[in-house]
PDB file of C-alpha atoms in Angstrom:
ATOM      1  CA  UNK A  10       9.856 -13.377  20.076  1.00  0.00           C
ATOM      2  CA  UNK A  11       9.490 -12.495  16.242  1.00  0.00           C
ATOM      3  CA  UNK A  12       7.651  -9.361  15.275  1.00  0.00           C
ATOM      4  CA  UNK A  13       4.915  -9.532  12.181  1.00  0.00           C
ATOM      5  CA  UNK A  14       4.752  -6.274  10.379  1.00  0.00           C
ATOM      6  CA  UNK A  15       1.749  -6.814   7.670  1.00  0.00           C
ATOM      7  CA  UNK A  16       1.737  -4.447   4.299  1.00  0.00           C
ATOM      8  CA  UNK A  17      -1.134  -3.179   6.113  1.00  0.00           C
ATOM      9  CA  UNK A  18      -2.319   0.620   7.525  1.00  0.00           C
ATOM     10  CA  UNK A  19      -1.755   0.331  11.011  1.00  0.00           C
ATOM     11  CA  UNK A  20      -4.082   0.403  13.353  1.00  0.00           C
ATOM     12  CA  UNK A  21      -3.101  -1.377  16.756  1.00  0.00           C
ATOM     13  CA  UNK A  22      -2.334   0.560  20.063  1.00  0.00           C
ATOM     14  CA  UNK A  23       1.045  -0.723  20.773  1.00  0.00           C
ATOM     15  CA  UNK A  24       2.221   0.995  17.407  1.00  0.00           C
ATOM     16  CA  UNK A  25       0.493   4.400  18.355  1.00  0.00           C
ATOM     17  CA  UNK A  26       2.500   6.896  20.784  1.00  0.00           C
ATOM     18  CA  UNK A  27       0.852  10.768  22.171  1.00  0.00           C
ATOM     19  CA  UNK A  28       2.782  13.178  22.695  1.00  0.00           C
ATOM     20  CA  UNK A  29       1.732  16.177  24.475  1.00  0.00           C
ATOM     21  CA  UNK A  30       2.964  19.410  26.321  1.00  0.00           C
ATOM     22  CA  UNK A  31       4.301  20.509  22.981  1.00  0.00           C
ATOM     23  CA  UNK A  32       5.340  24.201  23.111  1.00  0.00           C
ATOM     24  CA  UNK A  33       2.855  26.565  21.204  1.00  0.00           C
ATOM     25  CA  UNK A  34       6.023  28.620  20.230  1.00  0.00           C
ATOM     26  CA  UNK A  35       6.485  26.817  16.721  1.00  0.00           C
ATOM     27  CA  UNK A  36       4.474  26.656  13.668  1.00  0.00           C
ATOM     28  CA  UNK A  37       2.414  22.877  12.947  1.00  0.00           C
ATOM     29  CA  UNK A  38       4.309  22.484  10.423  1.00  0.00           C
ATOM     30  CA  UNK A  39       7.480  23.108  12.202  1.00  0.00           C
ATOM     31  CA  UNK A  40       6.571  20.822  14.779  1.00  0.00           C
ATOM     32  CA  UNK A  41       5.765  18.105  12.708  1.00  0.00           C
ATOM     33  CA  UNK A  42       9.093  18.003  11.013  1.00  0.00           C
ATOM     34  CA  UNK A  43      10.607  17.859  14.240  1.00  0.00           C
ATOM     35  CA  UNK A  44       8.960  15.155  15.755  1.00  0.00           C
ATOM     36  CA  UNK A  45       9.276  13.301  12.397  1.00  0.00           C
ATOM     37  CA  UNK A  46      13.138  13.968  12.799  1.00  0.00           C
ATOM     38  CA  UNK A  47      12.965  13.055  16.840  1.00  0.00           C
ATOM     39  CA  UNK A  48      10.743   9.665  16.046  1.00  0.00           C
ATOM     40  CA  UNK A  49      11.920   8.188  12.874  1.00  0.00           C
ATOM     41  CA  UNK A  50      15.517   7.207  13.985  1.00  0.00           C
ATOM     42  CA  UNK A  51      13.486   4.825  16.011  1.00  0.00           C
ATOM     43  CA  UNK A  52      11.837   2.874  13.328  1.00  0.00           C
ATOM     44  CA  UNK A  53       9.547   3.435   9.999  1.00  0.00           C
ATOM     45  CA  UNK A  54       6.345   6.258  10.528  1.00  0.00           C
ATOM     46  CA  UNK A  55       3.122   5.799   9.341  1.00  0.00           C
ATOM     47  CA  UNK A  56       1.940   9.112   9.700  1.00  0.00           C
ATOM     48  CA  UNK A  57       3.177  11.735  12.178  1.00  0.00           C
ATOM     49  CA  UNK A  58      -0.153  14.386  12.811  1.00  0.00           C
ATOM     50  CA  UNK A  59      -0.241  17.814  15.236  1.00  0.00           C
ATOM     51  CA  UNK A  60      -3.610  18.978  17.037  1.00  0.00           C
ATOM     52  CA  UNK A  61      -3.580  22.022  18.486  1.00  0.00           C
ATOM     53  CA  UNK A  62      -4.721  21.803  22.039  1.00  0.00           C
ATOM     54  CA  UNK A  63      -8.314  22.479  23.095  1.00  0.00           C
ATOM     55  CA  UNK A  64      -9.562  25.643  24.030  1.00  0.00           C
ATOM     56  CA  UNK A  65     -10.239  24.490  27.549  1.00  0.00           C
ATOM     57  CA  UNK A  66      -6.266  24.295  27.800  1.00  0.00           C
ATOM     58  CA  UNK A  67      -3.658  25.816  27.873  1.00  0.00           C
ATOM     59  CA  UNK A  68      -1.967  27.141  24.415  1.00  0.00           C
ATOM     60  CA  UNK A  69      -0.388  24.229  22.847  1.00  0.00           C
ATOM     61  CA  UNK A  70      -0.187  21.028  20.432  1.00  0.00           C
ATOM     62  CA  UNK A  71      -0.417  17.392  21.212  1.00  0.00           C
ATOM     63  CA  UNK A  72       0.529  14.744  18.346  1.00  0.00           C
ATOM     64  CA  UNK A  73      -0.407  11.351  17.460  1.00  0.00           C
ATOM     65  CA  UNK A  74       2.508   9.164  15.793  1.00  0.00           C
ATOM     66  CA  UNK A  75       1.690   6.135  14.220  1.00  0.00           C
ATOM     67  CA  UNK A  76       4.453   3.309  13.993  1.00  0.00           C
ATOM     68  CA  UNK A  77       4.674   0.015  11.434  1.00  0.00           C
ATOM     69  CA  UNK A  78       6.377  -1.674  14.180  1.00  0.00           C
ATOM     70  CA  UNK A  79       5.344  -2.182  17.953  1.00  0.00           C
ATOM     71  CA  UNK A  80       8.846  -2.492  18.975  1.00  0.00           C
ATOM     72  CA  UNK A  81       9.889   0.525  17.498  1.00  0.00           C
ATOM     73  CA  UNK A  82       7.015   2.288  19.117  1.00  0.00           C
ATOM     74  CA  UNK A  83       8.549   0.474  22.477  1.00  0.00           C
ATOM     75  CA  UNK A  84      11.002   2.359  22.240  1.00  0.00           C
ATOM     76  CA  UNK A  85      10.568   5.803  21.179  1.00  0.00           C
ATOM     77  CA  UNK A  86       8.142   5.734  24.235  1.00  0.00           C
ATOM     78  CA  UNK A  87      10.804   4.650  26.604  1.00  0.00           C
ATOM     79  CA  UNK A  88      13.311   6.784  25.136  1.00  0.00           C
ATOM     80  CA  UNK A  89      11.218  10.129  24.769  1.00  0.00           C
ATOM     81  CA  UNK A  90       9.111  10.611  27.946  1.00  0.00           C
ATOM     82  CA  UNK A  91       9.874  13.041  29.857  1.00  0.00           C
ATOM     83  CA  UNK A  92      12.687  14.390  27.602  1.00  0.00           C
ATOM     84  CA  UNK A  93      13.260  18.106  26.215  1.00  0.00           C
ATOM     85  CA  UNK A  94      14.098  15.963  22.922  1.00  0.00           C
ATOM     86  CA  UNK A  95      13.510  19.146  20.154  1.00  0.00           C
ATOM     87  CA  UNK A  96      12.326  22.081  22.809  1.00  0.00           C
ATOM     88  CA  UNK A  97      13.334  23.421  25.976  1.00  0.00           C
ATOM     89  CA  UNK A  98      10.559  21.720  28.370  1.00  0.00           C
ATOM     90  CA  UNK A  99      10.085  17.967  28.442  1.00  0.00           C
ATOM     91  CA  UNK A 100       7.481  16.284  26.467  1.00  0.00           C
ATOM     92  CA  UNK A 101       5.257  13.525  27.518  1.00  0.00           C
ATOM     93  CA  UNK A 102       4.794  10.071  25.262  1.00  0.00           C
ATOM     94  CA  UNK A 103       2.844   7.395  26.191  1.00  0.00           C
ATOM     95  CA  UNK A 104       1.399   4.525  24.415  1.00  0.00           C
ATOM     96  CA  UNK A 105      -2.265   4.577  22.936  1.00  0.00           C
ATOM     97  CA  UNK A 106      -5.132   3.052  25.084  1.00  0.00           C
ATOM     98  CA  UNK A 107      -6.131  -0.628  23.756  1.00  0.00           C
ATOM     99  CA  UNK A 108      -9.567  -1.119  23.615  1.00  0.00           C
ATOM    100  CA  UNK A 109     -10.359  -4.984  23.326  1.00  0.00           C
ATOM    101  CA  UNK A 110     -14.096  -4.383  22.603  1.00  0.00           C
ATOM    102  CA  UNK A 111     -13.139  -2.569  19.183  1.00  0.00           C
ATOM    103  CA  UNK A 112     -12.106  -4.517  16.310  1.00  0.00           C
ATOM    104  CA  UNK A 113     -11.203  -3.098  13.052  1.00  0.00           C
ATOM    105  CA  UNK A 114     -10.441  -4.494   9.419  1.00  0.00           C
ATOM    106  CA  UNK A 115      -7.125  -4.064   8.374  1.00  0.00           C
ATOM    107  CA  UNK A 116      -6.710  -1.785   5.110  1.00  0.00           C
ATOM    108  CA  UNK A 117      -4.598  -2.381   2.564  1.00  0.00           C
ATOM    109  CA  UNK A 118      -1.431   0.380   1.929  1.00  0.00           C
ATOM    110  CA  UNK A 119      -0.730   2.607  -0.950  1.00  0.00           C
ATOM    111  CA  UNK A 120       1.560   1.480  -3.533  1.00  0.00           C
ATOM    112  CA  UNK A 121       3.944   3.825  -2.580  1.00  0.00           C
ATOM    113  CA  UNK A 122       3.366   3.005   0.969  1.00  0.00           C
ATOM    114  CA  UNK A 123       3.634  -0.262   0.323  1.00  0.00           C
ATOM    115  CA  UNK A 124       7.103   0.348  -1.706  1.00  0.00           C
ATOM    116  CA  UNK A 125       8.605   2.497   1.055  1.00  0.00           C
ATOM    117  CA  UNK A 126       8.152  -0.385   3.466  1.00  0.00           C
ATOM    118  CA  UNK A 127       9.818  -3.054   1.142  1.00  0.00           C
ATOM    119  CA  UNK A 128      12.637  -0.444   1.021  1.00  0.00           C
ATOM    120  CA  UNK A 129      13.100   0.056   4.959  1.00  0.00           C
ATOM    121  CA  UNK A 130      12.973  -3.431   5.489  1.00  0.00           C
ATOM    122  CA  UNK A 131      14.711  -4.870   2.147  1.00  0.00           C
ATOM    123  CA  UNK A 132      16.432  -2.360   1.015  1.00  0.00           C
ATOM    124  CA  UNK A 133      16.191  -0.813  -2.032  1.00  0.00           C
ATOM    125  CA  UNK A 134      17.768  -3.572  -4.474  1.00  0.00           C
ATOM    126  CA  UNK A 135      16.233  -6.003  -1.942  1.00  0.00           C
ATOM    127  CA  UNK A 136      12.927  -6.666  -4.442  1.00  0.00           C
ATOM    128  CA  UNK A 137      11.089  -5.767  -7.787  1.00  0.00           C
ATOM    129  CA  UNK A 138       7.916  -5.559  -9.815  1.00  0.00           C
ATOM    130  CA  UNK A 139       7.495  -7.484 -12.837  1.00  0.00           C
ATOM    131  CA  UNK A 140       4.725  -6.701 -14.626  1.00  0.00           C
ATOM    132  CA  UNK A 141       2.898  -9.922 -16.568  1.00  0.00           C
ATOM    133  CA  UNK A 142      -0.072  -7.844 -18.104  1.00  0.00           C
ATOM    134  CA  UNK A 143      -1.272  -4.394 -19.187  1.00  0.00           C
ATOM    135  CA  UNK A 144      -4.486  -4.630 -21.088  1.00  0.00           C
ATOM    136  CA  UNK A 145      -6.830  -2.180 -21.854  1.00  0.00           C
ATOM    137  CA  UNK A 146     -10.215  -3.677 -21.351  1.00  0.00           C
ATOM    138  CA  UNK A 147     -12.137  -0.802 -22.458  1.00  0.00           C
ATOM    139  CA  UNK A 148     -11.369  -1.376 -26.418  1.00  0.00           C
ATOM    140  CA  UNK A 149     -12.776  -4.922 -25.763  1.00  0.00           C
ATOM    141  CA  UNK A 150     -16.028  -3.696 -24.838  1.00  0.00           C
ATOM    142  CA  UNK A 151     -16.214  -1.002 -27.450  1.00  0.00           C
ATOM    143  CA  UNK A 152     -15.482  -3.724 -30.289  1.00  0.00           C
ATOM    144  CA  UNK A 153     -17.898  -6.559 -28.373  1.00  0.00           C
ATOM    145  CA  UNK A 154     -20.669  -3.751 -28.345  1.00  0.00           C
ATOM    146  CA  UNK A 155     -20.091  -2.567 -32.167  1.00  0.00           C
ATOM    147  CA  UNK A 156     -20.475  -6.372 -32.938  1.00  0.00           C
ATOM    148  CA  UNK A 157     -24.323  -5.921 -31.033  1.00  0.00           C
ATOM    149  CA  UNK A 158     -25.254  -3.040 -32.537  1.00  0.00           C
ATOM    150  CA  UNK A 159     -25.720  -1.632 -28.773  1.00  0.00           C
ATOM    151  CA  UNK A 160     -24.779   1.940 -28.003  1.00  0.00           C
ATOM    152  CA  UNK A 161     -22.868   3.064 -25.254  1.00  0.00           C
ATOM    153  CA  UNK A 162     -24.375   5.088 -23.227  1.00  0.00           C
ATOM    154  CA  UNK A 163     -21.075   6.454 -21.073  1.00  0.00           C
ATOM    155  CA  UNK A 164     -17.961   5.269 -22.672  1.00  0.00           C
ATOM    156  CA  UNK A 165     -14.966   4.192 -19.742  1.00  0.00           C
ATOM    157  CA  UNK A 166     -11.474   3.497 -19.317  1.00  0.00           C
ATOM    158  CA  UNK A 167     -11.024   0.219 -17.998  1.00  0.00           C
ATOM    159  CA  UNK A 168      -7.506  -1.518 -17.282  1.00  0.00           C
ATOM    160  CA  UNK A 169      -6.327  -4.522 -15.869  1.00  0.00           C
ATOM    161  CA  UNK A 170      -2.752  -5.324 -14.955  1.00  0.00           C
ATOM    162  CA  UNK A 171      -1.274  -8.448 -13.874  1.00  0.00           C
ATOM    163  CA  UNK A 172       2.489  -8.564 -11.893  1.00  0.00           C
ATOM    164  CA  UNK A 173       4.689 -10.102  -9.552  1.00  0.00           C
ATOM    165  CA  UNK A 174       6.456  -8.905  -6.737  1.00  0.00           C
ATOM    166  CA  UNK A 175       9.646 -10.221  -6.638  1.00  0.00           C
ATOM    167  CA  UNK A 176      12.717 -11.223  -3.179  1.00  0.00           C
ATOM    168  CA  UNK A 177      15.318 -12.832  -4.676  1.00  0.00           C
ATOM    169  CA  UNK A 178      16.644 -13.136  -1.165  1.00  0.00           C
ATOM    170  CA  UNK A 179      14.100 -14.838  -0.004  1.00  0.00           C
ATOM    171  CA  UNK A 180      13.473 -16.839  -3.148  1.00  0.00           C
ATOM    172  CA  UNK A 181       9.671 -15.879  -2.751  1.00  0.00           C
ATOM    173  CA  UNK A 182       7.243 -14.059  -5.588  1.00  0.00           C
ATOM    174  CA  UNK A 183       3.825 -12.948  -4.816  1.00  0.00           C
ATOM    175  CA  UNK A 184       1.417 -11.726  -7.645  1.00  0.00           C
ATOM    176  CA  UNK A 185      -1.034  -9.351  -7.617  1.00  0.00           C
ATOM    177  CA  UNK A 186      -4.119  -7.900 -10.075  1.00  0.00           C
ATOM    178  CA  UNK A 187      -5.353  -4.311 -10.359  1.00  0.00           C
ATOM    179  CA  UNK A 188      -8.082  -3.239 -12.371  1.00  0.00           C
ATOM    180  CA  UNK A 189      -9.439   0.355 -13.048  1.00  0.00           C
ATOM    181  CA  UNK A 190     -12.592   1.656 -14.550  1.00  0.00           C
ATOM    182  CA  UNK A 191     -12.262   5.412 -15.193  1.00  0.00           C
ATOM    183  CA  UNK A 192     -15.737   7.251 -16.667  1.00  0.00           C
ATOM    184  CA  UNK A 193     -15.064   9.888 -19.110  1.00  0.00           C
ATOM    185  CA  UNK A 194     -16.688  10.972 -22.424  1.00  0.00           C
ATOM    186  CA  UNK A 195     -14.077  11.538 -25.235  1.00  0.00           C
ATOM    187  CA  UNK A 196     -16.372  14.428 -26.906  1.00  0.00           C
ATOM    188  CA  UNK A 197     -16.679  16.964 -23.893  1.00  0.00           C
ATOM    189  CA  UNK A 198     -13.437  16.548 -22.460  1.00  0.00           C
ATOM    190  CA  UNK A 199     -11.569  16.678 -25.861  1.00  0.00           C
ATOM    191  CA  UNK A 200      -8.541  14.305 -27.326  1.00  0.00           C
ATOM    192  CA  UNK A 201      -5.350  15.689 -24.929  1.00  0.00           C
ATOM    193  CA  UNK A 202      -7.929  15.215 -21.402  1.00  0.00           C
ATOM    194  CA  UNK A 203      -8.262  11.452 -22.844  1.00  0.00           C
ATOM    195  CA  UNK A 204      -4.985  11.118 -23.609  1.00  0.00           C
ATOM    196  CA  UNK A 205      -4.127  11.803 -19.731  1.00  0.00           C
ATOM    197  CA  UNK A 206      -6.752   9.901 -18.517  1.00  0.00           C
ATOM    198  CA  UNK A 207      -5.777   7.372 -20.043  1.00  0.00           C
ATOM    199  CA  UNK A 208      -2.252   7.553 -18.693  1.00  0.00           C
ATOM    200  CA  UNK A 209      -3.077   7.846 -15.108  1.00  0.00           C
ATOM    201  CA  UNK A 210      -5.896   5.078 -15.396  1.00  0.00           C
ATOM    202  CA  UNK A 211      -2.775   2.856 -16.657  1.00  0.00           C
ATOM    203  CA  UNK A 212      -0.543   4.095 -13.946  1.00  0.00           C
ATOM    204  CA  UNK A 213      -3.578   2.983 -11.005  1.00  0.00           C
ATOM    205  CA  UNK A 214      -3.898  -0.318 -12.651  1.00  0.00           C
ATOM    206  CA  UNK A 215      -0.065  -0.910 -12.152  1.00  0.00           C
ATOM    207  CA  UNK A 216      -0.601   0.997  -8.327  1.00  0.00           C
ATOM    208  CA  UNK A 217      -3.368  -1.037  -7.469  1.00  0.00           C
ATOM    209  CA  UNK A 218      -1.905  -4.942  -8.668  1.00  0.00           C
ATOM    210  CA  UNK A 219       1.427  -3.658  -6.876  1.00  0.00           C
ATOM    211  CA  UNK A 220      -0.505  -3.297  -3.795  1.00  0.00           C
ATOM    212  CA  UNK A 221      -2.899  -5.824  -4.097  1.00  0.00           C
ATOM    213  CA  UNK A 222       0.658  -8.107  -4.524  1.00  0.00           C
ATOM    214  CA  UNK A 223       2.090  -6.756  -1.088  1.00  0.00           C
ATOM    215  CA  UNK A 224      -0.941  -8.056   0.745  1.00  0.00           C
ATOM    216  CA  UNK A 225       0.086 -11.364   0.506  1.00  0.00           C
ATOM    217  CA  UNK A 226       3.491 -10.853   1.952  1.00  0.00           C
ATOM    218  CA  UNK A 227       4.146 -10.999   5.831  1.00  0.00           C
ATOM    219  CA  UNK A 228       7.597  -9.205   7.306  1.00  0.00           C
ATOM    220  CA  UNK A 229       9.081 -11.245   9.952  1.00  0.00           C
ATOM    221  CA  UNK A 230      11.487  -9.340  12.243  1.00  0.00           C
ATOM    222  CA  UNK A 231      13.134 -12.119  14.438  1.00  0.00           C
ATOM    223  CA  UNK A 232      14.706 -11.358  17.845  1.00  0.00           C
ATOM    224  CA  UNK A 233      18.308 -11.184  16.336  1.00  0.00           C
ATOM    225  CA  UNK A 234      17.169  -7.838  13.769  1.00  0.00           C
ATOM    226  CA  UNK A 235      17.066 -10.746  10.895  1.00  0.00           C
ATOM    227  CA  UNK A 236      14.480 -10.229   7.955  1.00  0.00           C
ATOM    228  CA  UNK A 237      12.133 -13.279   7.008  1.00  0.00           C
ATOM    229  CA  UNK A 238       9.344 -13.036   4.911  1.00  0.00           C
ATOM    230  CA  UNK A 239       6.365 -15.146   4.813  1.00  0.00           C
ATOM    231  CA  UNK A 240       3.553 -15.545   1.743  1.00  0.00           C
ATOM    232  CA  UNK A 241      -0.006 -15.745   2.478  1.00  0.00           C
ATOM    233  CA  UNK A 242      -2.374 -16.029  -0.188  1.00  0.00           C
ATOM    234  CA  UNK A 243      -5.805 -14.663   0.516  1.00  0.00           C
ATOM    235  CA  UNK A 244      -7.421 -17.933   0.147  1.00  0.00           C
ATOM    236  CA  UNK A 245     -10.895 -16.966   1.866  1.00  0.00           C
ATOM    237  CA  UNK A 246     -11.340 -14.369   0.249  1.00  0.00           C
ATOM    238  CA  UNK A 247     -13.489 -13.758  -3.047  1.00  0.00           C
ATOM    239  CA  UNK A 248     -12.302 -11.003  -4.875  1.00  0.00           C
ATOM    240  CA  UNK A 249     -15.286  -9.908  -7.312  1.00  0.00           C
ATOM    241  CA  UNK A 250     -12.587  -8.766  -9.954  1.00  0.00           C
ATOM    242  CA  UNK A 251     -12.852 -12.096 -11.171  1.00  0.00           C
ATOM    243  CA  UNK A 252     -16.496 -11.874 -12.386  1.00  0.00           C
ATOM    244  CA  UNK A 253     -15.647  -8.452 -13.731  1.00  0.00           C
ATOM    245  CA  UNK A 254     -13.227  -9.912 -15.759  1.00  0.00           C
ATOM    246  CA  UNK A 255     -14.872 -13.157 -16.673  1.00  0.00           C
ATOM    247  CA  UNK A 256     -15.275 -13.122 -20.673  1.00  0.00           C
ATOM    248  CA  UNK A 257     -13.149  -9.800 -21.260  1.00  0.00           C
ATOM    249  CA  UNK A 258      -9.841 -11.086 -20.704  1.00  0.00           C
ATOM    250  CA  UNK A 259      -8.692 -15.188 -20.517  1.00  0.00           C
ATOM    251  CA  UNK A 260      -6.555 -14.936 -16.944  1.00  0.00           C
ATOM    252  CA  UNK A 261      -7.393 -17.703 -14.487  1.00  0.00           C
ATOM    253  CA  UNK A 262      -8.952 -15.945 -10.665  1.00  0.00           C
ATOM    254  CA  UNK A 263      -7.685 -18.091  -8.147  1.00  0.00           C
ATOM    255  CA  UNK A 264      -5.890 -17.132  -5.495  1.00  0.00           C
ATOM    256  CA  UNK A 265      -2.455 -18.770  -7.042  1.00  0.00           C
ATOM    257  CA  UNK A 266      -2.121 -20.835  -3.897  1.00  0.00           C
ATOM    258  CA  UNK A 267       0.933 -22.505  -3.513  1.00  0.00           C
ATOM    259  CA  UNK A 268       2.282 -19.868  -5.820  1.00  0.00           C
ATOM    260  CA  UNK A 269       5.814 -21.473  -6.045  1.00  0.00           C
ATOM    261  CA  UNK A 270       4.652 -24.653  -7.678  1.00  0.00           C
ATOM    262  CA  UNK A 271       2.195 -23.183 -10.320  1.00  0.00           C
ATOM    263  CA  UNK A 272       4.211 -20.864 -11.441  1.00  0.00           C
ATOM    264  CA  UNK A 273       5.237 -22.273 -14.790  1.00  0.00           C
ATOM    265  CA  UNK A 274       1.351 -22.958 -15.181  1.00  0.00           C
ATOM    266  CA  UNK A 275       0.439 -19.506 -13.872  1.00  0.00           C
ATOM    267  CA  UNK A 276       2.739 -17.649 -16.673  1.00  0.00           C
ATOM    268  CA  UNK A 277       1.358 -20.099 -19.597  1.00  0.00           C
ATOM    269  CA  UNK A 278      -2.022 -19.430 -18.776  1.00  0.00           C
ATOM    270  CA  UNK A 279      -1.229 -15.336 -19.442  1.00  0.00           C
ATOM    271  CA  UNK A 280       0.616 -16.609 -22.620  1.00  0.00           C
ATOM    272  CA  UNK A 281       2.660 -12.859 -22.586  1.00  0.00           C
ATOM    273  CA  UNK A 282       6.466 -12.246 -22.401  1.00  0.00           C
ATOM    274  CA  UNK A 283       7.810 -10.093 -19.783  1.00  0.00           C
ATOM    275  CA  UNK A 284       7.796  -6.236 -19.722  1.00  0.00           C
ATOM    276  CA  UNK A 285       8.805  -3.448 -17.664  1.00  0.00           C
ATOM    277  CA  UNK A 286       7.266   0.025 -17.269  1.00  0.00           C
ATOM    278  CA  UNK A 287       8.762   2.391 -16.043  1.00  0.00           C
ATOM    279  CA  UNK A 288       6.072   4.114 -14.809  1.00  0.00           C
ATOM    280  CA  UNK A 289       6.154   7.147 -12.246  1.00  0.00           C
ATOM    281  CA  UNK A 290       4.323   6.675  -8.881  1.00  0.00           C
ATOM    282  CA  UNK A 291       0.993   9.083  -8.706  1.00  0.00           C
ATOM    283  CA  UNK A 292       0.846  11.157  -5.718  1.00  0.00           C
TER     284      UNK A 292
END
């Protein structure tokens, strides 16, 4: 049976593991790097995160590992119960508890996230970014409100970006948006603080319409280990970026369903060439 693996924090039991009756002998630190090393030969890891035991207990750490894939969490489990694995007394894994009564919305990755799980699962030549639009919206407002005669009261950094993610391999595209509104006042915080600010506001437009892009996309792991991907436009949902950018900025807010038919349409209606930025990824 094929495996879905969403661009998505996750959040479901069968890809959580604890482990316990870790020895108190090594650092947290230490610890964590060693069940990061133990764990992550069997798959991708969310997050790896040491607890020290309770006081109630004996001296100690427990762990809670988080997996992007089930299966992988499968079999770590299998493979590390009971085993000494990094220290010289077994450890205990198990699988975390499902509760059915508890449902929780799925949040969306960071960029880099997002990026480091296109890597593991397409390799690192395997896709791209192509970025459509970079606008600063915030000069549009400054010239719209000169024209009215209106003050500004806080001035703000506002960018939008507009991109595609790109598989060759799997002849599929996905576009995303990301717009960022930044406070700031260019008089108290002085020309070089704006200057920055301005920067990293740019670099979390590109962040967030890289993300927002990986959303749509759906890894399917097949029984055989092959890769297929699936594209899933986010059709019932209303994103309110399109009223905030009604009037500033001519870029049509649908969802681009059926993506692979409009795209000649899609790219007219930006009216831009293509450009690359080769931006650095914030921490």
């Amino acid at each position: 049976m094929a495996e879905l693996v969403p661009f998505a924090v996750p959040i479901e039991s069968d890809k959580t593991l604890l482990v316990w009756e870790l020895s108190s002998g090594p650092t947290a630190e230490a610890l964590h790097h060693s069940l990061f090393t133990a764990f992550s030969q069997f798959g991708l890891l969310y997050s790896v995160r040491v607890f020290p035991n309770a006081a109630v207990a004996h001296p100690g750490f427990y762990a809670v590992i988080k997996f992007y894939s089930a299966r992988a969490a499968h079999r770590a489990q299998k493979a590390c119960d009971r085993k000494q694995l990094f220290q010289k007394s077994p450890v205990k894994v198990c699988l975390g508890t499902r509760h059915k009564a508890v449902q929780h919305q799925a949040l969306a990755l960071k960029s880099s996230q997002c990026q480091e799980l296109a890597n593991y699962y397409f390799g690192f030549n395997g896709w791209s970014k192509r970025i459509i639009k970079l606008q600063e919206l915030s000069d549009l407002e400054e010239r719209e409100n000169e024209d009215s005669m209106v003050p500004l009261p806080k001035q703000s950094l506002k960018f939008f970006c507009a991109l595609e993610v790109v598989l060759p391999s799997y002849d599929c595209r996905s576009p995303g948006i990301g717009l960022v509104d930044e406070p700031m006042d260019k008089v108290e915080e002085g020309p070089l603080s704006f200057l920055m600010k301005r920067k990293t506001a740019q670099k979390l437009a590109i962040q967030k319409a890289l993300s927002d892009a990986f959303q749509k996309l759906l890894i399917v792991v097949l029984e055989s280990g092959k890769i297929a991907v699936e594209y899933r436009p986010s059709e019932d949902i209303v994103d309110v970026r399109c009223e905030e950018l009604h009037g500033l900025i001519q870029v049509p807010c649908s969802p681009w369903k059926q993506y692979g038919q409009e795209e000649e349409e899609y790219l007219s209606d930006f009216s831009l060439e293509e450009e690359e930025f080769g931006l650095p990824e914030l921490d």
